[in-house]
Tab-separated table of C-alpha atoms and ligand atoms in Angstrom:
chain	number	residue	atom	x	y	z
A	182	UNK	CA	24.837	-85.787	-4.367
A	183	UNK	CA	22.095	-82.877	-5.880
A	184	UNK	CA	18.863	-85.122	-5.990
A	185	UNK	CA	16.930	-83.269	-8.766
A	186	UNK	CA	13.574	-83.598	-10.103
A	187	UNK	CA	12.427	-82.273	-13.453
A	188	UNK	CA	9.013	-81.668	-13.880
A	189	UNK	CA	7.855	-81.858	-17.430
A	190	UNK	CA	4.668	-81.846	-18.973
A	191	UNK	CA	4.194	-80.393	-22.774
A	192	UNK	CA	5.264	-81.134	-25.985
A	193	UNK	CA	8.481	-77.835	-25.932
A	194	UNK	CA	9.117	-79.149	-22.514
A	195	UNK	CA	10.612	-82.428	-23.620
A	196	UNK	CA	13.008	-80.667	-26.271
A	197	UNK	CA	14.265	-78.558	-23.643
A	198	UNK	CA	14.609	-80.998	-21.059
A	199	UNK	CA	16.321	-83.287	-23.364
A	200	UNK	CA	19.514	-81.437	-24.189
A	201	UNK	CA	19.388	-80.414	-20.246
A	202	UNK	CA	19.294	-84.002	-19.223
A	203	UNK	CA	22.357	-85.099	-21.073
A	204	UNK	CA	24.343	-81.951	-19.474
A	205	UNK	CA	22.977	-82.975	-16.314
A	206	UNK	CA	24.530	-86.843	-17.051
A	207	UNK	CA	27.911	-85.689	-17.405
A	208	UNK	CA	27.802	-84.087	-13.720
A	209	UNK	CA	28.651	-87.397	-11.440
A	210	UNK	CA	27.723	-84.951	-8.664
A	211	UNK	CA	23.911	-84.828	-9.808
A	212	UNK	CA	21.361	-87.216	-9.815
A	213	UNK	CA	17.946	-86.441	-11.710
A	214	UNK	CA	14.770	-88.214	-11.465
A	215	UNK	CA	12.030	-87.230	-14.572
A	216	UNK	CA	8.691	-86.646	-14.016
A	217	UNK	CA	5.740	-86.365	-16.878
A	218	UNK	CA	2.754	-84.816	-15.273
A	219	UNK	CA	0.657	-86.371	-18.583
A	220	UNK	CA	-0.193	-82.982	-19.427
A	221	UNK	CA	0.110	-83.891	-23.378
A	222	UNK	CA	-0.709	-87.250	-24.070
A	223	UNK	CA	-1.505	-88.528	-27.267
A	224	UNK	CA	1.620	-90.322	-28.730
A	225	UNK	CA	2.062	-87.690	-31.641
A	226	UNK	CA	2.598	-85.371	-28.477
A	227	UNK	CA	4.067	-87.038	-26.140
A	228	UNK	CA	5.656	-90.697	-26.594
A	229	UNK	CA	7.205	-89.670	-30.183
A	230	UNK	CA	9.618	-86.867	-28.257
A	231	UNK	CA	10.920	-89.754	-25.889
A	232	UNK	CA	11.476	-91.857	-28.370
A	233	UNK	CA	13.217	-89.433	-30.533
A	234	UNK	CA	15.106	-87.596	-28.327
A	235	UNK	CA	16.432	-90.306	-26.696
A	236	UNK	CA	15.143	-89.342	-23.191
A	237	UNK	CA	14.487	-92.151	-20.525
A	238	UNK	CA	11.351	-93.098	-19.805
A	239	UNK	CA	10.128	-90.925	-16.763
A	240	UNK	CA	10.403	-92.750	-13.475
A	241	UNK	CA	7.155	-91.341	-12.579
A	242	UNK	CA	3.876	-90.667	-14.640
A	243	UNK	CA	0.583	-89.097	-13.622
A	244	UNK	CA	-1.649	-88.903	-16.429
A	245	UNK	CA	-3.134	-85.504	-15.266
A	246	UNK	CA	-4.964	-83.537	-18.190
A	247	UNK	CA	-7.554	-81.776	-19.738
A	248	UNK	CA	-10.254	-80.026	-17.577
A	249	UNK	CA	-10.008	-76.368	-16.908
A	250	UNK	CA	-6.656	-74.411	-15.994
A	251	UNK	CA	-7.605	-74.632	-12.301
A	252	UNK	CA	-8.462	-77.916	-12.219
A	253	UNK	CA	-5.912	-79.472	-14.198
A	254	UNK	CA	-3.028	-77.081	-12.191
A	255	UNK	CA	-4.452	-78.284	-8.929
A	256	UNK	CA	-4.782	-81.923	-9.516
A	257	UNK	CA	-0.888	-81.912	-10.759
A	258	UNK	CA	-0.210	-79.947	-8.097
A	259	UNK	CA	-1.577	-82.437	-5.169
A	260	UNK	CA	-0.019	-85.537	-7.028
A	261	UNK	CA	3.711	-83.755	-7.500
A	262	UNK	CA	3.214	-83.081	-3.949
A	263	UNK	CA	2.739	-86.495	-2.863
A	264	UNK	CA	5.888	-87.277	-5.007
A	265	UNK	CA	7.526	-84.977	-3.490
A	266	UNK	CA	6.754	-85.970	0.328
A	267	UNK	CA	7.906	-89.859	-0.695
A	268	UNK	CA	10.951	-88.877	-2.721
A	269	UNK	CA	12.626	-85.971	-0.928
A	270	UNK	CA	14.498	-84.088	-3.845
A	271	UNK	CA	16.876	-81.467	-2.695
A	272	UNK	CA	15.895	-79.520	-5.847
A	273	UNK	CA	12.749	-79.392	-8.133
A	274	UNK	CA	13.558	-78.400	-12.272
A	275	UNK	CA	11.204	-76.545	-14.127
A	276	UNK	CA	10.630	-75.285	-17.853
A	277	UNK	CA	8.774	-71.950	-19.505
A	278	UNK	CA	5.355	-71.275	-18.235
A	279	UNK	CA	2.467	-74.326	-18.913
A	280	UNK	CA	0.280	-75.317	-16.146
A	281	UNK	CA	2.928	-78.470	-15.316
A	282	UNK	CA	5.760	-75.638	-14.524
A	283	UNK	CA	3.659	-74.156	-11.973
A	284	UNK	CA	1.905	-77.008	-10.396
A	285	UNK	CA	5.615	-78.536	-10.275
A	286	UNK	CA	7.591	-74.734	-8.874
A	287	UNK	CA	4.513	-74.398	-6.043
A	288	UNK	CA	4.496	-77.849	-4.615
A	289	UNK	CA	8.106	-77.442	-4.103
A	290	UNK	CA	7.963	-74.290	-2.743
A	291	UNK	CA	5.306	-74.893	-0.522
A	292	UNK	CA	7.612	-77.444	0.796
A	293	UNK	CA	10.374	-75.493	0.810
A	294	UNK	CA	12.300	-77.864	-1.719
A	295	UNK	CA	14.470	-75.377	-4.257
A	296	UNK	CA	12.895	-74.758	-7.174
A	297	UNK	CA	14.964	-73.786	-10.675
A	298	UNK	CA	13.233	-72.040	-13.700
A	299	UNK	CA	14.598	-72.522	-17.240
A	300	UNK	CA	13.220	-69.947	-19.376
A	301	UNK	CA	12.957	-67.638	-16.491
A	302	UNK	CA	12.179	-64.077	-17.119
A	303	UNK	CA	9.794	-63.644	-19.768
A	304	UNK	CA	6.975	-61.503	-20.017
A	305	UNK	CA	4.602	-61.001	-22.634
A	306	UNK	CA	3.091	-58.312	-20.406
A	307	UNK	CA	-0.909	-59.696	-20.897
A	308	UNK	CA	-1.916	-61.340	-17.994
A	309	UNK	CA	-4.931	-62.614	-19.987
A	310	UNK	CA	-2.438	-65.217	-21.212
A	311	UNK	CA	-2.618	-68.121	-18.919
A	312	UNK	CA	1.053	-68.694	-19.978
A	313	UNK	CA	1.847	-65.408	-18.436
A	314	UNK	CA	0.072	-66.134	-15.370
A	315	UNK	CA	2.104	-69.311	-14.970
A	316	UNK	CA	5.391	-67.457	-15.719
A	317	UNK	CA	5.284	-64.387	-13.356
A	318	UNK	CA	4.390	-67.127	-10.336
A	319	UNK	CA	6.959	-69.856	-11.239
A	320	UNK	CA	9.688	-67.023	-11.002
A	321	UNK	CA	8.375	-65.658	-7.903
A	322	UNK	CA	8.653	-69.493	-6.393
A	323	UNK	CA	11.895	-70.222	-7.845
A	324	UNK	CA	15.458	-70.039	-6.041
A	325	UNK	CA	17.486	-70.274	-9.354
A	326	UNK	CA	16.257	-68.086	-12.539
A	327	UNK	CA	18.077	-69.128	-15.928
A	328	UNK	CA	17.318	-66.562	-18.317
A	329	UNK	CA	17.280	-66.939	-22.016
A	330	UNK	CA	17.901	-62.971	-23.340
A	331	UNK	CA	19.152	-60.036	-21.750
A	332	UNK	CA	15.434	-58.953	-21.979
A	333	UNK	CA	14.206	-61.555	-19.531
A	334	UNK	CA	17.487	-60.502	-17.225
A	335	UNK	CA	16.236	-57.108	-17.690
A	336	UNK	CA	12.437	-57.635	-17.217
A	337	UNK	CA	13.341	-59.460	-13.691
A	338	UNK	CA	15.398	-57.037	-12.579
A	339	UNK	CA	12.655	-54.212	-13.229
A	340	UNK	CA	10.179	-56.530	-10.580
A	341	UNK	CA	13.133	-56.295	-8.144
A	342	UNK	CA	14.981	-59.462	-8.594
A	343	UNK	CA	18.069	-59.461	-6.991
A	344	UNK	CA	20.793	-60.231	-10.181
A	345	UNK	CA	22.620	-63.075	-8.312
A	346	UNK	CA	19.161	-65.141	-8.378
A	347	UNK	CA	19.620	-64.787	-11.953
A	348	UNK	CA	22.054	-66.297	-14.520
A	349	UNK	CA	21.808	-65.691	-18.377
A	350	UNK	CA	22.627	-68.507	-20.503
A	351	UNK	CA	20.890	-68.185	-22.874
A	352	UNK	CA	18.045	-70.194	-24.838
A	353	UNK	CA	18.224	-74.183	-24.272
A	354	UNK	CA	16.300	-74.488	-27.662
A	355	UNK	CA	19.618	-72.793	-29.252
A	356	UNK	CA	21.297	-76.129	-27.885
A	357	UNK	CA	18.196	-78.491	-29.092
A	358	UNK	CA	18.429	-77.898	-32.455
A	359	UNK	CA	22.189	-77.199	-33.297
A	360	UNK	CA	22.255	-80.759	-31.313
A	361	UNK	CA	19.460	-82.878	-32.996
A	362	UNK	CA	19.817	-80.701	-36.287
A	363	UNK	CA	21.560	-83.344	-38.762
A	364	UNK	CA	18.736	-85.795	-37.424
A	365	UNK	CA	15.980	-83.646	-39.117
A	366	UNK	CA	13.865	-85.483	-41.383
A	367	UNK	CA	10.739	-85.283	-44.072
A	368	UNK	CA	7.410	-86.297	-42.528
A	369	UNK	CA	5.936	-89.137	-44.247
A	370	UNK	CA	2.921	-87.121	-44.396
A	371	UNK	CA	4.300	-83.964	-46.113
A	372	UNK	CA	4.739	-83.836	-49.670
A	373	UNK	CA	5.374	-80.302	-50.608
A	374	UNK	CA	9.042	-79.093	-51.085
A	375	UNK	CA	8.018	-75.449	-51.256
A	376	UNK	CA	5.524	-74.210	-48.973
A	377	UNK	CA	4.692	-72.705	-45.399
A	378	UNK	CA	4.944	-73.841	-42.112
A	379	UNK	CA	1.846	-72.743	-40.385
A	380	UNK	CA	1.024	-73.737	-36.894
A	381	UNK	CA	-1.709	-72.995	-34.417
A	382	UNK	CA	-2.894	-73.862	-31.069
A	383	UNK	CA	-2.638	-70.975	-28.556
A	384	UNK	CA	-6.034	-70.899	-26.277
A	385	UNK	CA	-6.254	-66.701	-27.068
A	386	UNK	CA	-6.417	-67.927	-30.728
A	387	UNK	CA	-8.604	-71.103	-30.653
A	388	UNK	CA	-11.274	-70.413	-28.073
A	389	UNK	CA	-12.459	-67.331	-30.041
A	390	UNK	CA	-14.940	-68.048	-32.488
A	391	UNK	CA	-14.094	-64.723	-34.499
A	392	UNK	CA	-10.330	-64.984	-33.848
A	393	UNK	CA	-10.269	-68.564	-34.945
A	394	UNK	CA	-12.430	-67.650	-38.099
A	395	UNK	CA	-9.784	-64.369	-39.272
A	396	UNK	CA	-6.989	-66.868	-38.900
A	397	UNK	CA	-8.493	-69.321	-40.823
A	398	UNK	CA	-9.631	-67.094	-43.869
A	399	UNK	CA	-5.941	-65.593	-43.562
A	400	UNK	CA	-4.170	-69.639	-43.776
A	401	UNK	CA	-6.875	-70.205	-46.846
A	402	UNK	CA	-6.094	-66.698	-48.678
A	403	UNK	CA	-2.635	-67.433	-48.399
A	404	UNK	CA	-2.640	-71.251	-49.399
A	405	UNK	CA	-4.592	-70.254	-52.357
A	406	UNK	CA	-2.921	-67.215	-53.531
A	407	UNK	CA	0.417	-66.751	-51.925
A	408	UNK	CA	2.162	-70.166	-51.332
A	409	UNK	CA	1.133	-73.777	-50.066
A	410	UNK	CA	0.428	-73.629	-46.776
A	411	UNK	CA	1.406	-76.944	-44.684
A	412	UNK	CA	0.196	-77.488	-41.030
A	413	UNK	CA	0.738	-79.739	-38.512
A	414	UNK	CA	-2.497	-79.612	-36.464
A	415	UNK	CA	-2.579	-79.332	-32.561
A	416	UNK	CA	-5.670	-81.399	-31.274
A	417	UNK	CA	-7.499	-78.932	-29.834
A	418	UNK	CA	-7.601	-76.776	-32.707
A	419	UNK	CA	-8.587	-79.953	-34.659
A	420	UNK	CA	-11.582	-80.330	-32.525
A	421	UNK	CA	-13.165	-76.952	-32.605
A	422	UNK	CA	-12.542	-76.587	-36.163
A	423	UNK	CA	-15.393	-79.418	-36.214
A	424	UNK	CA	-16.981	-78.884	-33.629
A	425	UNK	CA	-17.636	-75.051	-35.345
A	426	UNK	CA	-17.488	-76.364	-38.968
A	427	UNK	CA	-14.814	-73.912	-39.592
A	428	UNK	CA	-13.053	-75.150	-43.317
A	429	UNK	CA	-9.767	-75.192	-43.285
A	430	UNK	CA	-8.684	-75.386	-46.836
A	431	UNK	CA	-4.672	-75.579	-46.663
A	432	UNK	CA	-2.344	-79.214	-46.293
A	433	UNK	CA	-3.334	-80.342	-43.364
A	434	UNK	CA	-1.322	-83.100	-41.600
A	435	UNK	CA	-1.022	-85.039	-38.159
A	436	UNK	CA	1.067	-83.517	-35.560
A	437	UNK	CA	5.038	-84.010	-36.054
A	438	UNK	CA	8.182	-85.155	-33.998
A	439	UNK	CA	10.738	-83.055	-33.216
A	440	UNK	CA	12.847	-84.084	-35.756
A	441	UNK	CA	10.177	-83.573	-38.457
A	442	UNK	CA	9.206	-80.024	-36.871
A	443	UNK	CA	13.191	-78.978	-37.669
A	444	UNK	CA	12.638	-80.708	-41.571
A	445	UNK	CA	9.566	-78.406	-41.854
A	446	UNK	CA	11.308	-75.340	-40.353
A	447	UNK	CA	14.876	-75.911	-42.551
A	448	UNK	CA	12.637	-76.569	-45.904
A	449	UNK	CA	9.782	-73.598	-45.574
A	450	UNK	CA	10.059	-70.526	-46.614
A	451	UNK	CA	8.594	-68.786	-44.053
A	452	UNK	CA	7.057	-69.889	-40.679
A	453	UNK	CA	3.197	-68.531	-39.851
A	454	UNK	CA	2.754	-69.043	-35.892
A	455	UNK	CA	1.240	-68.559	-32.604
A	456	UNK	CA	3.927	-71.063	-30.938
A	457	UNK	CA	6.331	-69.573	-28.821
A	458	UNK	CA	9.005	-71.308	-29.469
A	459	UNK	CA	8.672	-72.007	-33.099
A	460	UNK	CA	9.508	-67.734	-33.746
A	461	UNK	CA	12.808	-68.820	-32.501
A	462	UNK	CA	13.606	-71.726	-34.135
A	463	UNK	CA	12.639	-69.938	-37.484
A	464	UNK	CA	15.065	-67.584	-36.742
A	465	UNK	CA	17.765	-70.351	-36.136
A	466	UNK	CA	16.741	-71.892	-39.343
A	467	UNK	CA	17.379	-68.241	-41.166
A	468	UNK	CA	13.578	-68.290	-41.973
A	469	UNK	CA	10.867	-65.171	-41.432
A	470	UNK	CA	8.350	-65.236	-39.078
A	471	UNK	CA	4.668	-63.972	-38.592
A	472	UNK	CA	3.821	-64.540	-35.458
A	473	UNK	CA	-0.528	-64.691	-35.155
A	474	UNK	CA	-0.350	-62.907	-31.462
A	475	UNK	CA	-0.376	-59.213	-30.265
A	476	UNK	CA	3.046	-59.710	-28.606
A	477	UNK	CA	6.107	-61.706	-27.972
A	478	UNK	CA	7.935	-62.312	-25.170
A	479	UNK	CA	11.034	-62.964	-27.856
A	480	UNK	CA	10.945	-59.229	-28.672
A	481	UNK	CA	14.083	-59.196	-30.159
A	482	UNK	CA	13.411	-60.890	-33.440
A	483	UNK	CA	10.517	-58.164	-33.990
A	484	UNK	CA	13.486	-55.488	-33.226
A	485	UNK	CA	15.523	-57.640	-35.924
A	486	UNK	CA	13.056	-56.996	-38.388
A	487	UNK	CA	12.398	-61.250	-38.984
A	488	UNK	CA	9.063	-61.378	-37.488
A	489	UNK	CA	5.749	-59.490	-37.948
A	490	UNK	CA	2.919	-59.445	-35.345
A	491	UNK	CA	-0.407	-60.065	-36.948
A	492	UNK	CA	-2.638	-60.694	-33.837
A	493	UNK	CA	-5.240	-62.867	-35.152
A	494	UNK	CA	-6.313	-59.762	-37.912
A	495	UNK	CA	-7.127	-61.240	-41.605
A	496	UNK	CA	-5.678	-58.719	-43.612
A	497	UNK	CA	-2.747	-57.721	-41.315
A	498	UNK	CA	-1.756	-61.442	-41.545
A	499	UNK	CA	-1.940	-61.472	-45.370
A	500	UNK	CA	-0.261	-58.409	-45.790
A	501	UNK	CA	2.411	-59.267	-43.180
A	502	UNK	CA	3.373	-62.825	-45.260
A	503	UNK	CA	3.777	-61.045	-48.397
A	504	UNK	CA	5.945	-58.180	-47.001
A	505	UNK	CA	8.170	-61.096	-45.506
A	506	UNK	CA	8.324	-63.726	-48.292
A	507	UNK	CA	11.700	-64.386	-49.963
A	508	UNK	CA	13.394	-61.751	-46.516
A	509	UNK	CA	17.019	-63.169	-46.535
A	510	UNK	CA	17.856	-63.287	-43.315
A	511	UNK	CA	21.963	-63.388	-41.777
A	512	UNK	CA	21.813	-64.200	-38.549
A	513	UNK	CA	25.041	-62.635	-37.950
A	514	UNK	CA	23.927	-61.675	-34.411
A	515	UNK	CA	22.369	-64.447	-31.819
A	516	UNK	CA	20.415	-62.763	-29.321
A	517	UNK	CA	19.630	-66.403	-27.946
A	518	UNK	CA	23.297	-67.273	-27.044
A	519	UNK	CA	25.919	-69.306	-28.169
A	520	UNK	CA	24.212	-72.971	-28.026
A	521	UNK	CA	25.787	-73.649	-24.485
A	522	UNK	CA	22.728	-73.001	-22.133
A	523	UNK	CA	22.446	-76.706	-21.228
A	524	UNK	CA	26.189	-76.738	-19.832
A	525	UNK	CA	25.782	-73.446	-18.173
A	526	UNK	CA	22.435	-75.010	-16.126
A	527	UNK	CA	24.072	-78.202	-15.290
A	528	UNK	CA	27.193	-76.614	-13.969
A	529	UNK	CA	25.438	-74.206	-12.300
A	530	UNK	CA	23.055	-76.871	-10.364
A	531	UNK	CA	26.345	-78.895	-10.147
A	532	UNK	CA	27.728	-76.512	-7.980
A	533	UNK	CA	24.666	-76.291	-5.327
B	171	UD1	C1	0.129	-76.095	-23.585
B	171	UD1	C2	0.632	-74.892	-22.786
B	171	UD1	C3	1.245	-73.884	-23.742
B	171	UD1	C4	2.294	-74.504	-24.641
B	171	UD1	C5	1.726	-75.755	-25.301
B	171	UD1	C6	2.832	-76.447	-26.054
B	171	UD1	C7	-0.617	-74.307	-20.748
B	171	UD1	C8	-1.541	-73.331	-20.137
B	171	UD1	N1	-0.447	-74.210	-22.078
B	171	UD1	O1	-0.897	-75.627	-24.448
B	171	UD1	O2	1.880	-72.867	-22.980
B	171	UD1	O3	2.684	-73.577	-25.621
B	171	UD1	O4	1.201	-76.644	-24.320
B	171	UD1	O5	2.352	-77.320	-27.015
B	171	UD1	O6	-0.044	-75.119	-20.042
B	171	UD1	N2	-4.821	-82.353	-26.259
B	171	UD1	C9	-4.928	-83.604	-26.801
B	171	UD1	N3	-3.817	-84.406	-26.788
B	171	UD1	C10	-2.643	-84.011	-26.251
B	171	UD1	C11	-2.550	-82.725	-25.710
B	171	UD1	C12	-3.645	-81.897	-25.724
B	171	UD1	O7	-5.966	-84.013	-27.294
B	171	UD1	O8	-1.678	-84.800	-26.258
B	171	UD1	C13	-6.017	-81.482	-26.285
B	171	UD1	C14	-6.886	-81.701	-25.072
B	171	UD1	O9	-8.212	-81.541	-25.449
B	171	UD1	C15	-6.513	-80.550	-24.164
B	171	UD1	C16	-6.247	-79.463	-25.194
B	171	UD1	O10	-5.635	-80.137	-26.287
B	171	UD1	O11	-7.515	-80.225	-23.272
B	171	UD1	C17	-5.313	-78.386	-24.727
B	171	UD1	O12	-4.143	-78.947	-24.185
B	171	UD1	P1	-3.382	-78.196	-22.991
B	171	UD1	O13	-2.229	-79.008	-22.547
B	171	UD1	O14	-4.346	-77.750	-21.987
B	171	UD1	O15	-2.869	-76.858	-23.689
B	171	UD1	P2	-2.024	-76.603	-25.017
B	171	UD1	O16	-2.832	-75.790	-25.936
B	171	UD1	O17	-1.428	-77.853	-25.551
């Protein structure tokens, strides 16, 4: 029997470890224990995903967040260590690149317990990114690599992975919402039918006065003169937008559930992000993107011609929404796989 533990932390990191968890339950040969480092809290970012998503309640909680990227990485790291020590797991799971996946990939490591990577591979190739930070170690620390695209395969192999370290199965959020698709459904608090999604939250964006500022003016311009503009607002961008008396004038509403995330993203007409994840999803939805970053480590949509990058440049994001309204997109190709990542990670662990 595989003793596993899955270290999760984020709001994304639920999704994915959802559809992973119930290909890990069919293996009889694997036995996984969940743990929720309390990295996202509040219940609009946390509790509503478990509830939703049917995933059982994690067998172990810390309550570790906030405080800066050191601090909060090391206190997660010396409590998953202490789990670690009492529990024994022959293997330690891990998802994309937050401070929970590398507090969860070192403590392992550093005690020599096997460490897997879903969403392995990445790069956005600026280290200023504490996302990329987190990525480049957590594959360094991890045993098993399960890539996404044939980018990430490629991007590993160009740091000198060895290629039977890594497996491509392609992207787990493929599985997510094919799976929980026919579940999607209207947030109470949204009553637009046409509009955009717009979403914001990354730290490169937020923490700049001036950045934060452009991107506002851009969601305002557009709300006003281009098309309603509905967002679901992360809490930290909530706070410095008072705390710097910044007006946002566009729909404004609480943060949504999974299953309201994939209503917004099947009934926009175009998604206006700095999420990560999100520029995919848009893509699986048939929907453009403009993505409020200088890069992507999902490169291929921007080769695809379905998502613009703006970086966090007024005009550029303006001009970028109206050359992408109304873009029918055919997603004849899938560059993220054919929906069967989960399976190919469970059998894969299965046969450890
Ligand atoms: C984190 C990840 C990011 C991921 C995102 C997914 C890191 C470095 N960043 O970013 O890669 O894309 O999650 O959503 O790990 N807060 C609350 N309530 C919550 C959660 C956060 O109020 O439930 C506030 C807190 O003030 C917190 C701040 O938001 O300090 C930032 O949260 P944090 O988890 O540090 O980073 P995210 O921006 O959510």
């Amino acid at each position: 029997m595989l003793k596993v533990l899955t270290v999760v932390g984020a709001r994304p990191q639920f999704v994915k470890a959802a559809v992973v968890s119930k290909a890990i339950n069919l293996h009889k040969n694997i036995d996984e224990k969940l743990l929720h480092t309390g990295q996202h809290f509040d219940s609009a970012m946390s509790s509503i995903f478990f509830d939703q998503l049917g995933i059982p309640k994690p067998s172990i909680q810390l309550n570790i967040n906030g405080g800066n990227h050191g601090d909060m990485t090391g206190r997660m790291l010396s409590a998953i260590e202490d789990v670690l020590l009492k529990d024994s797991p022959d293997m330690v799971l891990v998802y994309g690149d937050t401070n929970s996946t590398l507090a969860g990939a070192l403590a392992a490591a550093k005690l020599h317990i096997k460490v897997a990577h879903v969403e392995a591979g990445l790069r956005s190739f600026n280290r200023r990114m504490p996302e990329e930070l987190n990525r480049i170690l957590t594959d360094q620390l991890s045993d098993l690599l399960f890539c996404p695209t044939v980018t990430a395969m490629s991007n590993l192999a160009s740091e000198g992975y060895s290629s039977h370290m890594a497996d491509l199965v392609g992207d787990v959020m493929l599985d997510a919402v094919n799976f929980f698709k026919p579940m999607a459904r209207k947030p109470n608090s949204c009553n637009a039918d046409r509009f955009i999604l717009a979403t914001l939250h990354r730290a490169e964006n937020t923490d700049s006065r001036d950045k934060l500022i452009a991107i506002v003016n851009a969601l305002n311009f557009v709300h006003q003169n281009i098309a309603r503009v509905v967002m679901p607002i992360h809490p930290r961008t909530k706070k410095l937008l008072v705390e710097q008396n910044i007006e946002l004038n566009v729909d404004v509403i609480d943060p949504v559930g999974y299953l309201e995330s994939l209503w917004l993203l099947d009934n926009c007409d175009l998604l206006l992000t700095d999420s990560g994840g999100m520029q995919k999803e848009a893509y699986f939805f048939g929907k453009p993107c403009v993505t409020m970053r200088e890069e992507t480590e999902w490169t291929e949509l921007v080769d695809l011609g379905v998502n613009k990058l703006a970086g966090s440049e007024c005009e550029l994001i303006i001009t970028s929404v109206k050359d992408l309204m109304g873009l029918d997109i055919q997603a004849t190709v899938n560059p993220y796989g054919d929906g069967t990542a989960a399976q190919k990670i469970a059998e894969r662990l299965g046969s450890e």
